[in-house]
PDB file of C-alpha atoms in Angstrom:
ATOM      1  CA  MET A  23       5.847   0.298  11.600  1.00  0.00           C
ATOM      2  CA  VAL A  24       3.053   1.833   9.489  1.00  0.00           C
ATOM      3  CA  ASN A  25      -0.416   0.276   9.691  1.00  0.00           C
ATOM      4  CA  GLY A  26      -2.260   2.466   7.247  1.00  0.00           C
ATOM      5  CA  ALA A  27      -1.849   6.154   6.786  1.00  0.00           C
ATOM      6  CA  ALA A  28      -2.980   7.137  10.291  1.00  0.00           C
ATOM      7  CA  ASN A  29      -0.973   4.726  12.448  1.00  0.00           C
ATOM      8  CA  VAL A  30       2.804   5.099  12.640  1.00  0.00           C
ATOM      9  CA  TYR A  31       4.534   3.089  15.428  1.00  0.00           C
ATOM     10  CA  VAL A  32       8.234   3.350  16.501  1.00  0.00           C
ATOM     11  CA  GLU A  33      10.150   0.917  18.600  1.00  0.00           C
ATOM     12  CA  ARG A  34      12.772   2.225  20.857  1.00  0.00           C
ATOM     13  CA  ALA A  35      14.765   0.174  23.462  1.00  0.00           C
ATOM     14  CA  GLY A  36      12.303  -2.650  22.857  1.00  0.00           C
ATOM     15  CA  LYS A  37       9.217  -0.775  23.452  1.00  0.00           C
ATOM     16  CA  ILE A  38       6.645   0.069  20.768  1.00  0.00           C
ATOM     17  CA  THR A  39       4.845   3.404  20.987  1.00  0.00           C
ATOM     18  CA  LEU A  40       2.365   5.236  18.725  1.00  0.00           C
ATOM     19  CA  SER A  41       3.902   8.145  17.068  1.00  0.00           C
ATOM     20  CA  ASN A  42       2.241  11.506  16.484  1.00  0.00           C
ATOM     21  CA  LYS A  43       3.210  11.436  12.808  1.00  0.00           C
ATOM     22  CA  GLN A  44       0.724  10.508  10.096  1.00  0.00           C
ATOM     23  CA  PHE A  45       0.434  10.223   6.327  1.00  0.00           C
ATOM     24  CA  THR A  46      -2.103  12.384   4.604  1.00  0.00           C
ATOM     25  CA  SER A  47      -3.649   9.390   2.824  1.00  0.00           C
ATOM     26  CA  ASP A  48      -3.135   5.794   1.854  1.00  0.00           C
ATOM     27  CA  ARG A  49      -2.308   7.000  -1.601  1.00  0.00           C
ATOM     28  CA  GLN A  50       0.592   9.086  -0.208  1.00  0.00           C
ATOM     29  CA  LEU A  51       1.870   6.101   1.788  1.00  0.00           C
ATOM     30  CA  ARG A  52       1.749   3.970  -1.373  1.00  0.00           C
ATOM     31  CA  LEU A  53       3.765   6.607  -3.280  1.00  0.00           C
ATOM     32  CA  VAL A  54       6.323   6.694  -0.514  1.00  0.00           C
ATOM     33  CA  ILE A  55       6.734   2.963  -0.655  1.00  0.00           C
ATOM     34  CA  GLU A  56       7.120   3.057  -4.377  1.00  0.00           C
ATOM     35  CA  ARG A  57       9.790   5.759  -4.178  1.00  0.00           C
ATOM     36  CA  MET A  58      11.710   3.792  -1.574  1.00  0.00           C
ATOM     37  CA  ILE A  59      11.953   0.614  -3.561  1.00  0.00           C
ATOM     38  CA  ALA A  60      12.320   2.044  -7.090  1.00  0.00           C
ATOM     39  CA  PRO A  61      16.052   2.847  -6.785  1.00  0.00           C
ATOM     40  CA  ILE A  62      16.877  -0.769  -5.927  1.00  0.00           C
ATOM     41  CA  GLY A  63      14.950  -2.150  -8.857  1.00  0.00           C
ATOM     42  CA  ARG A  64      11.901  -3.415  -7.008  1.00  0.00           C
ATOM     43  CA  ARG A  65       8.185  -2.764  -7.678  1.00  0.00           C
ATOM     44  CA  ILE A  66       4.926  -3.189  -5.823  1.00  0.00           C
ATOM     45  CA  ASP A  67       1.423  -3.398  -7.449  1.00  0.00           C
ATOM     46  CA  GLU A  68      -1.627  -5.543  -7.374  1.00  0.00           C
ATOM     47  CA  ALA A  69       0.162  -8.300  -9.247  1.00  0.00           C
ATOM     48  CA  THR A  70       3.083  -8.124  -6.724  1.00  0.00           C
ATOM     49  CA  PRO A  71       1.467  -6.705  -3.631  1.00  0.00           C
ATOM     50  CA  MET A  72       4.348  -7.590  -1.267  1.00  0.00           C
ATOM     51  CA  VAL A  73       8.047  -6.675  -1.185  1.00  0.00           C
ATOM     52  CA  ASP A  74      10.893  -7.386   1.162  1.00  0.00           C
ATOM     53  CA  ALA A  75      14.164  -5.614   0.368  1.00  0.00           C
ATOM     54  CA  ARG A  76      17.343  -4.011   1.626  1.00  0.00           C
ATOM     55  CA  LEU A  77      17.815  -0.285   1.142  1.00  0.00           C
ATOM     56  CA  ALA A  78      21.122   1.455   0.204  1.00  0.00           C
ATOM     57  CA  ASP A  79      21.835   2.318   3.921  1.00  0.00           C
ATOM     58  CA  GLY A  80      21.368  -1.409   4.916  1.00  0.00           C
ATOM     59  CA  SER A  81      17.910  -0.952   6.401  1.00  0.00           C
ATOM     60  CA  ARG A  82      15.373  -3.744   5.852  1.00  0.00           C
ATOM     61  CA  VAL A  83      11.974  -2.741   4.372  1.00  0.00           C
ATOM     62  CA  ASN A  84       8.848  -4.816   4.123  1.00  0.00           C
ATOM     63  CA  ALA A  85       5.689  -3.508   2.461  1.00  0.00           C
ATOM     64  CA  ILE A  86       2.263  -4.961   1.746  1.00  0.00           C
ATOM     65  CA  ILE A  87      -0.503  -3.316  -0.171  1.00  0.00           C
ATOM     66  CA  HIS A  88      -4.043  -4.025  -1.401  1.00  0.00           C
ATOM     67  CA  PRO A  89      -5.488  -6.638  -1.885  1.00  0.00           C
ATOM     68  CA  LEU A  90      -3.466  -8.407   0.799  1.00  0.00           C
ATOM     69  CA  ALA A  91      -3.448  -5.459   3.285  1.00  0.00           C
ATOM     70  CA  LEU A  92      -7.096  -4.719   4.118  1.00  0.00           C
ATOM     71  CA  ASP A  93      -6.711  -1.562   6.191  1.00  0.00           C
ATOM     72  CA  GLY A  94      -4.336   0.360   3.992  1.00  0.00           C
ATOM     73  CA  PRO A  95      -0.695  -0.190   2.997  1.00  0.00           C
ATOM     74  CA  SER A  96       1.557  -1.775   5.567  1.00  0.00           C
ATOM     75  CA  LEU A  97       5.154  -0.633   5.884  1.00  0.00           C
ATOM     76  CA  THR A  98       7.864  -1.984   8.244  1.00  0.00           C
ATOM     77  CA  ILE A  99      11.427  -0.566   8.378  1.00  0.00           C
ATOM     78  CA  ARG A 100      14.179  -2.137  10.412  1.00  0.00           C
ATOM     79  CA  ARG A 101      17.145   0.077  10.899  1.00  0.00           C
ATOM     80  CA  PHE A 102      20.514  -1.020  12.112  1.00  0.00           C
ATOM     81  CA  GLY A 103      23.124   0.903  14.156  1.00  0.00           C
ATOM     82  CA  HIS A 104      26.273   2.050  12.253  1.00  0.00           C
ATOM     83  CA  GLU A 105      28.465   0.997  15.243  1.00  0.00           C
ATOM     84  CA  ARG A 106      29.195  -2.698  15.443  1.00  0.00           C
ATOM     85  CA  LEU A 107      28.453  -4.105  18.920  1.00  0.00           C
ATOM     86  CA  ASN A 108      31.146  -6.187  20.535  1.00  0.00           C
ATOM     87  CA  VAL A 109      31.273  -8.658  23.453  1.00  0.00           C
ATOM     88  CA  ASN A 110      31.844  -5.875  25.943  1.00  0.00           C
ATOM     89  CA  ASN A 111      28.485  -4.442  25.067  1.00  0.00           C
ATOM     90  CA  LEU A 112      26.841  -7.724  25.825  1.00  0.00           C
ATOM     91  CA  VAL A 113      28.566  -8.071  29.173  1.00  0.00           C
ATOM     92  CA  LYS A 114      27.724  -4.536  30.105  1.00  0.00           C
ATOM     93  CA  ASN A 115      24.014  -5.011  29.252  1.00  0.00           C
ATOM     94  CA  GLY A 116      23.925  -8.271  31.247  1.00  0.00           C
ATOM     95  CA  ALA A 117      23.201 -10.462  28.202  1.00  0.00           C
ATOM     96  CA  VAL A 118      26.158 -12.685  29.036  1.00  0.00           C
ATOM     97  CA  VAL A 119      28.780 -13.170  31.800  1.00  0.00           C
ATOM     98  CA  PRO A 120      32.518 -13.411  31.182  1.00  0.00           C
ATOM     99  CA  PRO A 121      32.608 -17.299  31.625  1.00  0.00           C
ATOM    100  CA  MET A 122      30.014 -17.546  28.843  1.00  0.00           C
ATOM    101  CA  VAL A 123      32.211 -15.399  26.634  1.00  0.00           C
ATOM    102  CA  ASP A 124      35.206 -17.656  27.233  1.00  0.00           C
ATOM    103  CA  PHE A 125      33.205 -20.707  26.411  1.00  0.00           C
ATOM    104  CA  LEU A 126      31.805 -19.306  23.207  1.00  0.00           C
ATOM    105  CA  ARG A 127      35.191 -18.064  22.141  1.00  0.00           C
ATOM    106  CA  ALA A 128      36.616 -21.519  22.711  1.00  0.00           C
ATOM    107  CA  CYS A 129      33.788 -23.084  20.680  1.00  0.00           C
ATOM    108  CA  VAL A 130      34.580 -20.848  17.576  1.00  0.00           C
ATOM    109  CA  GLU A 131      38.359 -21.309  17.934  1.00  0.00           C
ATOM    110  CA  ALA A 132      37.925 -25.058  18.239  1.00  0.00           C
ATOM    111  CA  ARG A 133      35.844 -25.049  15.010  1.00  0.00           C
ATOM    112  CA  LEU A 134      32.647 -26.343  16.522  1.00  0.00           C
ATOM    113  CA  ASN A 135      29.523 -25.835  14.473  1.00  0.00           C
ATOM    114  CA  ILE A 136      27.273 -23.245  16.040  1.00  0.00           C
ATOM    115  CA  ILE A 137      23.633 -22.537  15.509  1.00  0.00           C
ATOM    116  CA  ILE A 138      22.126 -19.580  17.257  1.00  0.00           C
ATOM    117  CA  SER A 139      18.359 -19.928  17.881  1.00  0.00           C
ATOM    118  CA  GLY A 140      15.880 -17.475  19.296  1.00  0.00           C
ATOM    119  CA  VAL A 141      12.627 -15.653  18.725  1.00  0.00           C
ATOM    120  CA  PRO A 142      12.487 -12.691  16.324  1.00  0.00           C
ATOM    121  CA  VAL A 143      14.356  -9.560  17.455  1.00  0.00           C
ATOM    122  CA  SER A 144      16.196 -11.455  20.103  1.00  0.00           C
ATOM    123  CA  GLY A 145      19.695 -10.538  18.861  1.00  0.00           C
ATOM    124  CA  LYS A 146      20.597 -13.669  16.874  1.00  0.00           C
ATOM    125  CA  THR A 147      22.410 -11.740  14.078  1.00  0.00           C
ATOM    126  CA  THR A 148      24.072  -9.500  16.669  1.00  0.00           C
ATOM    127  CA  LEU A 149      25.495 -12.535  18.461  1.00  0.00           C
ATOM    128  CA  LEU A 150      26.473 -14.141  15.133  1.00  0.00           C
ATOM    129  CA  ASN A 151      28.425 -10.999  14.268  1.00  0.00           C
ATOM    130  CA  ILE A 152      30.220 -10.942  17.568  1.00  0.00           C
ATOM    131  CA  LEU A 153      31.139 -14.679  17.463  1.00  0.00           C
ATOM    132  CA  SER A 154      32.407 -14.318  13.836  1.00  0.00           C
ATOM    133  CA  GLY A 155      35.007 -11.940  15.279  1.00  0.00           C
ATOM    134  CA  TYR A 156      36.799 -14.885  16.866  1.00  0.00           C
ATOM    135  CA  ILE A 157      37.433 -16.661  13.532  1.00  0.00           C
ATOM    136  CA  PRO A 158      41.135 -16.358  12.600  1.00  0.00           C
ATOM    137  CA  ASP A 159      41.922 -13.812   9.951  1.00  0.00           C
ATOM    138  CA  ASN A 160      43.786 -16.291   7.728  1.00  0.00           C
ATOM    139  CA  GLU A 161      40.607 -18.378   7.029  1.00  0.00           C
ATOM    140  CA  ARG A 162      38.421 -17.992   3.900  1.00  0.00           C
ATOM    141  CA  ILE A 163      34.822 -17.208   5.018  1.00  0.00           C
ATOM    142  CA  VAL A 164      31.769 -17.351   2.711  1.00  0.00           C
ATOM    143  CA  THR A 165      28.605 -15.624   3.981  1.00  0.00           C
ATOM    144  CA  ILE A 166      25.104 -16.208   2.562  1.00  0.00           C
ATOM    145  CA  GLU A 167      22.206 -14.013   3.473  1.00  0.00           C
ATOM    146  CA  ASP A 168      18.694 -13.165   2.237  1.00  0.00           C
ATOM    147  CA  ALA A 169      19.530  -9.498   3.048  1.00  0.00           C
ATOM    148  CA  ALA A 170      23.148  -8.549   3.906  1.00  0.00           C
ATOM    149  CA  GLU A 171      23.323  -7.668   7.640  1.00  0.00           C
ATOM    150  CA  LEU A 172      26.616  -9.263   8.817  1.00  0.00           C
ATOM    151  CA  MET A 173      29.642  -7.060   9.205  1.00  0.00           C
ATOM    152  CA  LEU A 174      32.793  -9.202   9.341  1.00  0.00           C
ATOM    153  CA  ASN A 175      36.212  -7.651   9.981  1.00  0.00           C
ATOM    154  CA  GLN A 176      38.261 -10.384   8.439  1.00  0.00           C
ATOM    155  CA  ARG A 177      40.069  -9.771   5.162  1.00  0.00           C
ATOM    156  CA  HIS A 178      39.210 -12.944   3.228  1.00  0.00           C
ATOM    157  CA  VAL A 179      35.433 -12.759   3.147  1.00  0.00           C
ATOM    158  CA  VAL A 180      33.074 -13.539   0.176  1.00  0.00           C
ATOM    159  CA  ARG A 181      29.650 -12.106   0.704  1.00  0.00           C
ATOM    160  CA  LEU A 182      26.648 -13.611  -1.107  1.00  0.00           C
ATOM    161  CA  GLU A 183      23.133 -12.219  -1.011  1.00  0.00           C
ATOM    162  CA  ALA A 184      19.958 -13.816  -2.318  1.00  0.00           C
ATOM    163  CA  ARG A 185      18.229 -11.871  -5.103  1.00  0.00           C
ATOM    164  CA  PRO A 186      14.425 -11.790  -5.844  1.00  0.00           C
ATOM    165  CA  PRO A 187      13.079 -12.040  -9.307  1.00  0.00           C
ATOM    166  CA  ASN A 188      13.537  -9.153 -11.724  1.00  0.00           C
ATOM    167  CA  LEU A 189      10.653  -7.256 -13.330  1.00  0.00           C
ATOM    168  CA  GLU A 190      10.115 -10.152 -15.737  1.00  0.00           C
ATOM    169  CA  GLY A 191       9.993 -12.676 -12.901  1.00  0.00           C
ATOM    170  CA  ARG A 192      13.299 -14.261 -13.753  1.00  0.00           C
ATOM    171  CA  ALA A 193      16.795 -14.440 -12.430  1.00  0.00           C
ATOM    172  CA  ARG A 194      15.865 -15.345  -8.885  1.00  0.00           C
ATOM    173  CA  PHE A 195      18.666 -16.627  -6.601  1.00  0.00           C
ATOM    174  CA  GLU A 196      17.626 -17.850  -3.208  1.00  0.00           C
ATOM    175  CA  SER A 197      19.887 -18.644  -0.287  1.00  0.00           C
ATOM    176  CA  ALA A 198      19.284 -22.367  -0.873  1.00  0.00           C
ATOM    177  CA  ILE A 199      20.949 -22.040  -4.252  1.00  0.00           C
ATOM    178  CA  TRP A 200      23.904 -20.085  -2.816  1.00  0.00           C
ATOM    179  CA  SER A 201      24.482 -22.521  -0.017  1.00  0.00           C
ATOM    180  CA  GLY A 202      24.967 -25.444  -2.443  1.00  0.00           C
ATOM    181  CA  ASN A 203      27.273 -23.360  -4.630  1.00  0.00           C
ATOM    182  CA  ALA A 204      29.332 -22.135  -1.666  1.00  0.00           C
ATOM    183  CA  LEU A 205      30.607 -25.689  -1.157  1.00  0.00           C
ATOM    184  CA  ARG A 206      32.534 -25.318  -4.366  1.00  0.00           C
ATOM    185  CA  MET A 207      34.141 -21.987  -3.466  1.00  0.00           C
ATOM    186  CA  ARG A 208      36.775 -23.511  -1.194  1.00  0.00           C
ATOM    187  CA  PRO A 209      35.580 -21.949   2.060  1.00  0.00           C
ATOM    188  CA  ASP A 210      37.121 -22.739   5.493  1.00  0.00           C
ATOM    189  CA  ARG A 211      33.855 -21.709   7.103  1.00  0.00           C
ATOM    190  CA  ILE A 212      30.374 -20.942   5.806  1.00  0.00           C
ATOM    191  CA  ILE A 213      28.104 -18.529   7.607  1.00  0.00           C
ATOM    192  CA  VAL A 214      24.427 -18.543   6.683  1.00  0.00           C
ATOM    193  CA  GLY A 215      22.609 -15.465   8.009  1.00  0.00           C
ATOM    194  CA  GLU A 216      19.440 -17.483   8.609  1.00  0.00           C
ATOM    195  CA  CYS A 217      18.260 -20.985   7.811  1.00  0.00           C
ATOM    196  CA  ARG A 218      14.532 -20.966   7.162  1.00  0.00           C
ATOM    197  CA  GLY A 219      13.920 -23.682   4.639  1.00  0.00           C
ATOM    198  CA  GLY A 220      15.576 -26.291   2.459  1.00  0.00           C
ATOM    199  CA  GLU A 221      19.027 -24.568   2.802  1.00  0.00           C
ATOM    200  CA  ALA A 222      19.237 -26.217   6.166  1.00  0.00           C
ATOM    201  CA  LEU A 223      20.176 -29.422   4.453  1.00  0.00           C
ATOM    202  CA  ASP A 224      23.048 -27.713   2.557  1.00  0.00           C
ATOM    203  CA  MET A 225      24.162 -26.167   5.842  1.00  0.00           C
ATOM    204  CA  LEU A 226      24.366 -29.532   7.554  1.00  0.00           C
ATOM    205  CA  GLN A 227      26.206 -31.013   4.587  1.00  0.00           C
ATOM    206  CA  ALA A 228      28.772 -28.228   4.779  1.00  0.00           C
ATOM    207  CA  MET A 229      29.180 -28.710   8.547  1.00  0.00           C
ATOM    208  CA  ASN A 230      29.801 -32.438   8.063  1.00  0.00           C
ATOM    209  CA  THR A 231      31.985 -32.385   4.975  1.00  0.00           C
ATOM    210  CA  GLY A 232      35.092 -30.520   6.020  1.00  0.00           C
ATOM    211  CA  HIS A 233      33.658 -27.036   6.876  1.00  0.00           C
ATOM    212  CA  ASP A 234      33.690 -27.326  10.608  1.00  0.00           C
ATOM    213  CA  GLY A 235      33.273 -24.086  12.465  1.00  0.00           C
ATOM    214  CA  SER A 236      30.345 -22.924  10.326  1.00  0.00           C
ATOM    215  CA  LEU A 237      27.656 -20.698  11.864  1.00  0.00           C
ATOM    216  CA  THR A 238      24.044 -19.890  11.192  1.00  0.00           C
ATOM    217  CA  THR A 239      20.836 -18.694  12.982  1.00  0.00           C
ATOM    218  CA  ILE A 240      17.384 -20.245  13.205  1.00  0.00           C
ATOM    219  CA  HIS A 241      14.049 -19.027  14.574  1.00  0.00           C
ATOM    220  CA  ALA A 242      13.125 -21.307  17.436  1.00  0.00           C
ATOM    221  CA  ASN A 243      11.770 -20.979  21.022  1.00  0.00           C
ATOM    222  CA  SER A 244      14.467 -23.247  22.649  1.00  0.00           C
ATOM    223  CA  ALA A 245      17.502 -25.383  21.930  1.00  0.00           C
ATOM    224  CA  ARG A 246      15.293 -28.527  21.779  1.00  0.00           C
ATOM    225  CA  ASP A 247      12.851 -26.806  19.487  1.00  0.00           C
ATOM    226  CA  CYS A 248      15.765 -25.671  17.359  1.00  0.00           C
ATOM    227  CA  LEU A 249      16.747 -29.257  16.637  1.00  0.00           C
ATOM    228  CA  SER A 250      13.178 -30.221  15.848  1.00  0.00           C
ATOM    229  CA  ARG A 251      12.857 -27.289  13.448  1.00  0.00           C
ATOM    230  CA  ILE A 252      16.074 -28.277  11.678  1.00  0.00           C
ATOM    231  CA  GLU A 253      14.635 -31.713  11.051  1.00  0.00           C
ATOM    232  CA  THR A 254      11.496 -30.016   9.659  1.00  0.00           C
ATOM    233  CA  MET A 255      13.446 -27.767   7.368  1.00  0.00           C
ATOM    234  CA  VAL A 256      15.517 -30.788   6.032  1.00  0.00           C
ATOM    235  CA  LEU A 257      12.241 -32.397   5.132  1.00  0.00           C
ATOM    236  CA  MET A 258      11.320 -29.203   3.241  1.00  0.00           C
ATOM    237  CA  ALA A 259      14.343 -29.965   1.070  1.00  0.00           C
ATOM    238  CA  ASP A 260      12.533 -33.143   0.047  1.00  0.00           C
ATOM    239  CA  SER A 261      15.205 -35.325   1.574  1.00  0.00           C
ATOM    240  CA  LYS A 262      13.293 -37.217   4.238  1.00  0.00           C
ATOM    241  CA  SER A 263      15.338 -40.368   4.032  1.00  0.00           C
ATOM    242  CA  ARG A 264      18.584 -38.357   4.822  1.00  0.00           C
ATOM    243  CA  SER A 265      17.283 -36.164   7.547  1.00  0.00           C
ATOM    244  CA  ALA A 266      17.769 -38.542  10.529  1.00  0.00           C
ATOM    245  CA  PRO A 267      21.483 -39.327   9.864  1.00  0.00           C
ATOM    246  CA  PHE A 268      22.393 -35.682   9.389  1.00  0.00           C
ATOM    247  CA  ALA A 269      20.395 -34.726  12.467  1.00  0.00           C
ATOM    248  CA  ASN A 270      22.136 -37.328  14.537  1.00  0.00           C
ATOM    249  CA  ARG A 271      25.622 -36.383  13.371  1.00  0.00           C
ATOM    250  CA  PHE A 272      24.806 -32.698  13.865  1.00  0.00           C
ATOM    251  CA  HIS A 273      23.674 -33.313  17.422  1.00  0.00           C
ATOM    252  CA  ARG A 274      26.923 -34.945  18.324  1.00  0.00           C
ATOM    253  CA  ARG A 275      29.284 -32.428  16.653  1.00  0.00           C
ATOM    254  CA  SER A 276      27.516 -29.113  17.178  1.00  0.00           C
ATOM    255  CA  THR A 277      26.956 -26.832  20.105  1.00  0.00           C
TER     256      THR A 277
END
């Protein structure tokens, strides 16, 4: 996490510390950001002062410059481990106990719809990855993500990733668009990396129209807040009159 040229923070084991590294100037930091995103066809300037992208190694990068960033360019990089965590890692670290693992495995195998909620950096995607490992290998899975992070081991997987506008401001494909199209791709299950807006309605439609056993994640402080946030996101899809029936059916059929 870089807050201007002089402040470089690093997070290790959940603890953020100030590094002894610095950039020589805000200009150098700006050039580094431009060199990072240029190979993936992105740009950052005063007309487009914010960028969120996935690098070639899978890392997530977010950058903001002037005039939005007042104290110099801001750069945040999220790196992911190359080794996929499994349920044994969760048990070893005390995140879950074996009976919980058995219950979650039964939910996936029984094709219950599962929404994983939690605060940022709480391990939602990690848990989603682990639970997806219980999906039978003979099922067709379609994954939809804003930035590809999921690592599924099944053979029959179609991976879709949202795309920002090109340099001309065209050809933008958001996850909400993909989630509607995925219903026509004959999936057995749909996995949405994260529901954060109107795509929640498409996700609920998928879960209730023959695609049981689908999974997604949502930012929320608790399970009750998760349901409330789903209702809010459905309203964001401009479908207020349809939100209550879907929410009620979701509450009865999902875990």
